[in-house]
Amino acid sequence: MKNIDIIYRNESGIAFYWKTSKQGTLKAQVIFRDMGFYFTLDQLKKFAYLSEETLVQQTCKDCPAPRDCRSLLLKTPLNDVDLAVSRQEVYEIQDLLDQTILRMEMQAFMQTALN
C-alpha cells in the first residue's frame, strides 16, 4: 500500500493513484470483485453513466433473489468488456465510481487553481 494514494474505498472496492504514474495524466486504478481497471476521468464518467443504465435492466421474472442475482450486464468503457453483476453490486460500484470522480475532479480543480 506504500506505492499508492487511496482516492476512495468502500465495501466493494478501492480506487487509488499509483505513486509512480506520470503527473500530467490523471488516471485512477479502480478495483472491485477481483478486477482492476485503470481509467482516465472521462472513462470513469462513462462507466458511471453505463452503471446507471444497467439499473433499468430487469432480472429474471421469477428470480428468488433479485438484488443478489448476477443477471445484469454492466457495460464498461472498454468495448470488449462487459460484467455480469447483481443489482446490489451495481449500487456499490456506482458509489465507488461517483466518489472517485468527485475526488478526482476536486484534485484537478485544485491543481488548476494553484497554478
XYZ file of N, CA, C and O in Angstrom:
460
model
N 0.817 -1.198 0.000
C 0.000 0.000 0.000
C 0.863 1.264 0.000
O 0.330 2.339 -0.135
N 2.167 1.122 0.127
C 3.008 2.313 0.153
C 3.247 2.885 -1.243
O 3.733 3.993 -1.371
N 2.871 2.146 -2.289
C 3.053 2.624 -3.662
C 1.811 3.294 -4.227
O 1.784 3.624 -5.406
N 0.781 3.482 -3.391
C -0.472 4.054 -3.882
C -0.948 5.187 -2.977
O -0.572 5.271 -1.820
N -1.781 6.047 -3.563
C -2.505 7.073 -2.813
C -3.987 6.759 -2.980
O -4.523 6.850 -4.100
N -4.639 6.376 -1.906
C -6.047 5.975 -1.967
C -6.925 7.192 -2.245
O -6.804 8.228 -1.593
N -7.813 7.043 -3.213
C -8.788 8.076 -3.541
C -10.053 7.831 -2.738
O -10.575 8.719 -2.075
N -10.558 6.588 -2.803
C -11.797 6.240 -2.105
C -11.860 4.734 -1.962
O -11.356 3.996 -2.811
N -12.511 4.307 -0.892
C -12.688 2.873 -0.631
C -14.079 2.668 -0.048
O -14.555 3.465 0.749
N -14.730 1.585 -0.463
C -15.985 1.174 0.161
C -15.980 -0.342 0.307
O -14.956 -0.985 0.092
N -17.108 -0.915 0.673
C -17.186 -2.362 0.919
C -16.867 -3.198 -0.320
O -16.388 -4.313 -0.208
N -17.137 -2.654 -1.496
C -16.960 -3.463 -2.703
C -15.636 -3.250 -3.412
O -15.251 -4.051 -4.257
N -14.930 -2.162 -3.110
C -13.697 -1.944 -3.841
C -12.895 -0.756 -3.361
O -13.173 -0.158 -2.325
N -11.913 -0.407 -4.183
C -10.991 0.676 -3.853
C -10.580 1.374 -5.145
O -10.495 0.749 -6.204
N -10.343 2.672 -5.037
C -9.811 3.452 -6.146
C -8.571 4.177 -5.633
O -8.575 4.699 -4.516
N -7.533 4.191 -6.447
C -6.301 4.833 -6.000
C -5.470 5.298 -7.183
O -5.700 4.904 -8.327
N -4.503 6.169 -6.870
C -3.489 6.589 -7.830
C -2.232 5.782 -7.564
O -1.899 5.518 -6.408
N -1.518 5.435 -8.612
C -0.195 4.858 -8.463
C 0.775 6.007 -8.248
O 0.756 6.986 -8.994
N 1.618 5.926 -7.248
C 2.603 6.983 -6.993
C 3.617 7.084 -8.121
O 4.211 8.125 -8.335
N 3.789 6.020 -8.875
C 4.768 6.002 -9.959
C 4.204 6.503 -11.287
O 4.938 6.573 -12.265
N 2.913 6.848 -11.352
C 2.317 7.270 -12.621
C 2.768 8.682 -12.971
O 3.186 9.458 -12.111
N 2.663 9.028 -14.237
C 3.063 10.347 -14.717
C 2.153 11.407 -14.123
O 0.935 11.238 -14.056
N 2.724 12.515 -13.717
C 1.968 13.579 -13.062
C 0.974 14.261 -13.997
O -0.056 14.729 -13.568
N 1.256 14.329 -15.292
C 0.375 15.020 -16.233
C -0.909 14.267 -16.542
O -1.890 14.857 -16.955
N -0.908 12.972 -16.339
C -2.069 12.144 -16.663
C -2.832 11.809 -15.389
O -2.277 11.216 -14.471
N -4.086 12.193 -15.354
C -4.922 11.912 -14.186
C -5.701 10.621 -14.451
O -6.716 10.627 -15.147
N -5.172 9.510 -13.942
C -5.807 8.207 -14.105
C -5.904 7.536 -12.745
O -5.051 7.734 -11.884
N -6.949 6.744 -12.580
C -7.157 6.040 -11.322
C -7.279 4.549 -11.574
O -7.874 4.116 -12.564
N -6.719 3.778 -10.675
C -6.895 2.325 -10.672
C -8.138 2.065 -9.827
O -8.215 2.504 -8.679
N -9.127 1.401 -10.406
C -10.358 1.069 -9.702
C -10.453 -0.448 -9.652
O -10.421 -1.113 -10.693
N -10.565 -0.989 -8.432
C -10.598 -2.435 -8.258
C -11.859 -2.827 -7.499
O -12.170 -2.252 -6.458
N -12.585 -3.780 -8.052
C -13.734 -4.377 -7.377
C -13.913 -5.785 -7.914
O -13.550 -6.083 -9.046
N -14.407 -6.659 -7.053
C -14.657 -8.056 -7.420
C -13.488 -8.703 -8.162
O -13.668 -9.307 -9.217
N -12.293 -8.564 -7.661
C -11.101 -9.190 -8.234
C -10.773 -8.702 -9.648
O -10.085 -9.395 -10.395
N -11.275 -7.522 -10.026
C -10.985 -6.950 -11.332
C -10.431 -5.549 -11.139
O -10.874 -4.828 -10.245
N -9.502 -5.187 -11.963
C -8.943 -3.848 -11.891
C -9.013 -3.149 -13.234
O -8.774 -3.759 -14.273
N -9.367 -1.874 -13.186
C -9.418 -1.045 -14.383
C -8.597 0.203 -14.119
O -8.661 0.774 -13.033
N -7.843 0.636 -15.106
C -7.029 1.834 -14.996
C -7.611 2.854 -15.962
O -7.380 2.782 -17.166
N -8.412 3.795 -15.424
C -9.206 4.687 -16.249
C -8.864 6.155 -16.046
O -8.509 6.577 -14.942
N -9.056 6.921 -17.123
C -8.996 8.375 -17.037
C -10.301 8.864 -16.409
O -11.271 8.101 -16.276
N -10.353 10.139 -16.097
C -11.564 10.718 -15.526
C -12.737 10.592 -16.495
O -13.850 10.241 -16.088
N -12.512 10.837 -17.770
C -13.592 10.705 -18.759
C -14.108 9.272 -18.854
O -15.311 9.046 -18.979
N -13.209 8.307 -18.788
C -13.632 6.902 -18.824
C -14.431 6.543 -17.571
O -15.408 5.795 -17.649
N -14.026 7.078 -16.427
C -14.784 6.829 -15.193
C -16.188 7.415 -15.284
O -17.160 6.798 -14.834
N -16.302 8.600 -15.869
C -17.623 9.222 -16.037
C -18.501 8.378 -16.962
O -19.690 8.188 -16.695
N -17.913 7.864 -18.027
C -18.671 6.999 -18.937
C -19.097 5.722 -18.218
O -20.236 5.269 -18.362
N -18.206 5.149 -17.428
C -18.519 3.940 -16.667
C -19.658 4.212 -15.682
O -20.570 3.398 -15.528
N -19.625 5.353 -15.020
C -20.694 5.720 -14.086
C -22.028 5.835 -14.823
O -23.067 5.372 -14.334
N -22.011 6.434 -15.998
C -23.227 6.548 -16.801
C -23.740 5.159 -17.193
O -24.939 4.875 -17.090
N -22.837 4.297 -17.617
C -23.219 2.940 -18.015
C -23.789 2.148 -16.829
O -24.701 1.336 -16.993
N -23.267 2.403 -15.634
C -23.789 1.704 -14.452
C -25.219 2.147 -14.158
O -26.050 1.346 -13.745
N -25.515 3.432 -14.395
C -26.888 3.905 -14.217
C -27.827 3.240 -15.215
O -28.954 2.873 -14.873
N -27.371 3.104 -16.456
C -28.178 2.436 -17.478
C -28.450 0.974 -17.117
O -29.499 0.431 -17.454
N -27.525 0.344 -16.439
C -27.670 -1.062 -16.056
C -28.853 -1.260 -15.112
O -29.532 -2.285 -15.167
N -29.129 -0.271 -14.277
C -30.198 -0.417 -13.280
C -31.593 -0.479 -13.890
O -32.530 -0.897 -13.220
N -31.752 -0.093 -15.153
C -33.072 -0.195 -15.789
C -33.320 -1.602 -16.331
O -34.448 -1.932 -16.692
N -32.285 -2.430 -16.369
C -32.454 -3.816 -16.823
C -33.277 -4.594 -15.796
O -33.259 -4.304 -14.601
N -33.972 -5.570 -16.271
C -34.782 -6.416 -15.405
C -34.076 -7.739 -15.134
O -33.408 -8.277 -16.012
N -34.232 -8.248 -13.926
C -33.719 -9.578 -13.615
C -34.741 -10.605 -14.100
O -35.812 -10.243 -14.585
N -34.436 -11.857 -13.954
C -35.369 -12.918 -14.349
C -36.707 -12.717 -13.643
O -36.747 -12.310 -12.479
N -37.781 -13.024 -14.315
C -39.118 -12.765 -13.784
C -39.364 -13.449 -12.439
O -39.917 -12.853 -11.528
N -38.969 -14.693 -12.299
C -39.219 -15.439 -11.066
C -37.966 -15.601 -10.211
O -37.835 -16.561 -9.459
N -37.064 -14.656 -10.295
C -35.797 -14.748 -9.567
C -36.054 -14.703 -8.056
O -36.722 -13.794 -7.563
N -35.538 -15.684 -7.303
C -35.766 -15.711 -5.852
C -34.960 -14.652 -5.097
O -35.298 -14.294 -3.983
N -33.889 -14.132 -5.701
C -33.048 -13.126 -5.029
C -32.655 -12.043 -6.035
O -31.503 -11.968 -6.462
N -33.591 -11.174 -6.427
C -33.323 -10.210 -7.498
C -32.206 -9.206 -7.194
O -31.566 -8.722 -8.104
N -31.940 -8.892 -5.933
C -30.871 -7.931 -5.606
C -29.482 -8.581 -5.651
O -28.494 -7.900 -5.845
N -29.427 -9.901 -5.465
C -28.137 -10.587 -5.406
C -27.816 -11.425 -6.640
O -26.692 -11.892 -6.787
N -28.782 -11.626 -7.514
C -28.578 -12.432 -8.719
C -27.722 -11.661 -9.718
O -28.000 -10.510 -10.020
N -26.691 -12.293 -10.212
C -25.782 -11.640 -11.165
C -26.302 -11.794 -12.594
O -25.608 -12.293 -13.470
N -27.502 -11.327 -12.835
C -28.100 -11.452 -14.153
C -28.095 -10.139 -14.938
O -28.594 -10.097 -16.060
N -27.530 -9.063 -14.362
C -27.461 -7.791 -15.071
C -26.129 -7.695 -15.812
O -25.099 -8.159 -15.323
N -26.156 -7.084 -16.981
C -24.952 -6.938 -17.784
C -24.481 -5.490 -17.701
O -25.129 -4.577 -18.218
N -23.363 -5.276 -17.022
C -22.782 -3.951 -16.867
C -21.730 -3.738 -17.942
O -20.711 -4.422 -17.974
N -21.992 -2.789 -18.825
C -21.022 -2.455 -19.855
C -19.942 -1.584 -19.230
O -20.177 -0.896 -18.253
N -18.737 -1.656 -19.793
C -17.625 -0.838 -19.327
C -17.200 0.083 -20.473
O -17.624 -0.116 -21.616
N -16.353 1.062 -20.194
C -15.849 1.906 -21.281
C -14.997 1.139 -22.297
O -14.718 1.641 -23.373
N -14.612 -0.064 -21.960
C -13.868 -0.919 -22.890
C -14.876 -1.703 -23.719
O -15.645 -2.501 -23.185
N -14.893 -1.485 -25.007
C -15.920 -2.082 -25.871
C -16.016 -3.597 -25.770
O -17.077 -4.171 -25.963
N -14.932 -4.263 -25.478
C -14.920 -5.722 -25.463
C -15.116 -6.325 -24.079
O -15.010 -7.542 -23.918
N -15.408 -5.486 -23.065
C -15.519 -6.000 -21.699
C -16.858 -5.590 -21.083
O -17.152 -4.405 -20.934
N -17.672 -6.583 -20.752
C -18.913 -6.398 -20.012
C -18.847 -7.294 -18.786
O -18.158 -8.312 -18.791
N -19.569 -6.923 -17.737
C -19.523 -7.677 -16.485
C -20.918 -8.152 -16.091
O -21.891 -7.404 -16.203
N -21.013 -9.371 -15.600
C -22.260 -9.880 -15.036
C -22.273 -9.493 -13.560
O -21.376 -9.882 -12.806
N -23.267 -8.705 -13.175
C -23.322 -8.173 -11.813
C -24.733 -8.271 -11.252
O -25.702 -8.426 -11.991
N -24.814 -8.152 -9.947
C -26.117 -8.094 -9.294
C -26.522 -6.632 -9.127
O -25.686 -5.726 -9.249
N -27.771 -6.391 -8.832
C -28.260 -5.033 -8.615
C -27.513 -4.391 -7.437
O -27.119 -3.235 -7.497
N -27.293 -5.160 -6.371
C -26.574 -4.634 -5.211
C -25.144 -4.244 -5.591
O -24.641 -3.215 -5.158
N -24.497 -5.052 -6.413
C -23.137 -4.725 -6.851
C -23.114 -3.443 -7.674
O -22.181 -2.643 -7.556
N -24.135 -3.239 -8.493
C -24.192 -2.004 -9.284
C -24.262 -0.794 -8.358
O -23.562 0.197 -8.573
N -25.076 -0.870 -7.306
C -25.164 0.245 -6.353
C -23.799 0.507 -5.698
O -23.388 1.659 -5.540
N -23.105 -0.536 -5.329
C -21.791 -0.386 -4.694
C -20.756 0.156 -5.679
O -19.931 0.997 -5.331
N -20.805 -0.317 -6.916
C -19.896 0.168 -7.952
C -20.182 1.640 -8.248
O -19.258 2.446 -8.406
N -21.465 2.003 -8.304
C -21.829 3.399 -8.528
C -21.258 4.296 -7.440
O -20.730 5.372 -7.730
N -21.356 3.880 -6.196
C -20.802 4.662 -5.093
C -19.292 4.825 -5.278
O -18.760 5.935 -5.153
N -18.614 3.738 -5.592
C -17.169 3.779 -5.799
C -16.807 4.730 -6.937
O -15.916 5.577 -6.803
N -17.516 4.634 -8.043
C -17.235 5.489 -9.190
C -17.568 6.948 -8.903
O -16.768 7.849 -9.204
N -18.743 7.203 -8.341
C -19.170 8.587 -8.069
C -18.209 9.304 -7.126
O -17.824 10.449 -7.369
N -17.811 8.631 -6.063
C -16.896 9.254 -5.102
C -15.502 9.434 -5.700
O -14.831 10.435 -5.427
N -15.077 8.499 -6.523
C -13.776 8.622 -7.182
C -13.788 9.803 -8.140
O -12.856 10.615 -8.162
N -14.847 9.917 -8.930
C -14.981 11.036 -9.875
C -14.974 12.364 -9.132
O -14.257 13.298 -9.506
N -15.754 12.458 -8.092
C -15.835 13.690 -7.309
C -14.459 14.090 -6.786
O -14.034 15.248 -6.924
N -13.747 13.166 -6.229
C -12.431 13.466 -5.643
C -11.381 13.769 -6.707
O -10.521 14.620 -6.516
N -11.475 13.092 -7.857
C -10.546 13.388 -8.944
C -10.821 14.776 -9.520
O -9.881 15.515 -9.847
N -12.097 15.136 -9.654
C -12.438 16.468 -10.145
C -11.966 17.548 -9.176
O -11.483 18.597 -9.596
N -12.114 17.295 -7.869
C -11.628 18.262 -6.880
C -10.121 18.415 -6.997
O -9.596 19.531 -6.939
N -9.411 17.319 -7.176
C -7.961 17.388 -7.297
C -7.555 18.137 -8.557
O -6.653 18.975 -8.531
N -8.235 17.863 -9.665
C -7.932 18.564 -10.915
C -8.210 20.062 -10.779
O -7.427 20.893 -11.249
N -9.290 20.402 -10.109
C -9.616 21.818 -9.870
C -8.543 22.487 -9.022
O -8.102 23.591 -9.317
N -8.115 21.806 -7.979
C -7.102 22.374 -7.096
C -5.771 22.552 -7.829
O -5.084 23.554 -7.627
N -5.411 21.604 -8.668
C -4.174 21.736 -9.438
C -4.253 22.929 -10.369
O -3.286 23.672 -10.523
N -5.420 23.132 -10.999
C -5.604 24.267 -11.886
C -5.611 25.572 -11.109
O -5.004 26.555 -11.531
N -6.287 25.600 -9.974
C -6.402 26.816 -9.174
C -5.059 27.246 -8.597
O -4.796 28.441 -8.456
N -4.218 26.290 -8.265
C -2.932 26.618 -7.662
C -1.868 26.996 -8.682
O -0.811 27.492 -8.306
N -2.133 26.743 -9.940
C -1.137 27.077 -10.996
C -1.379 28.436 -11.570
O -2.207 29.108 -11.581
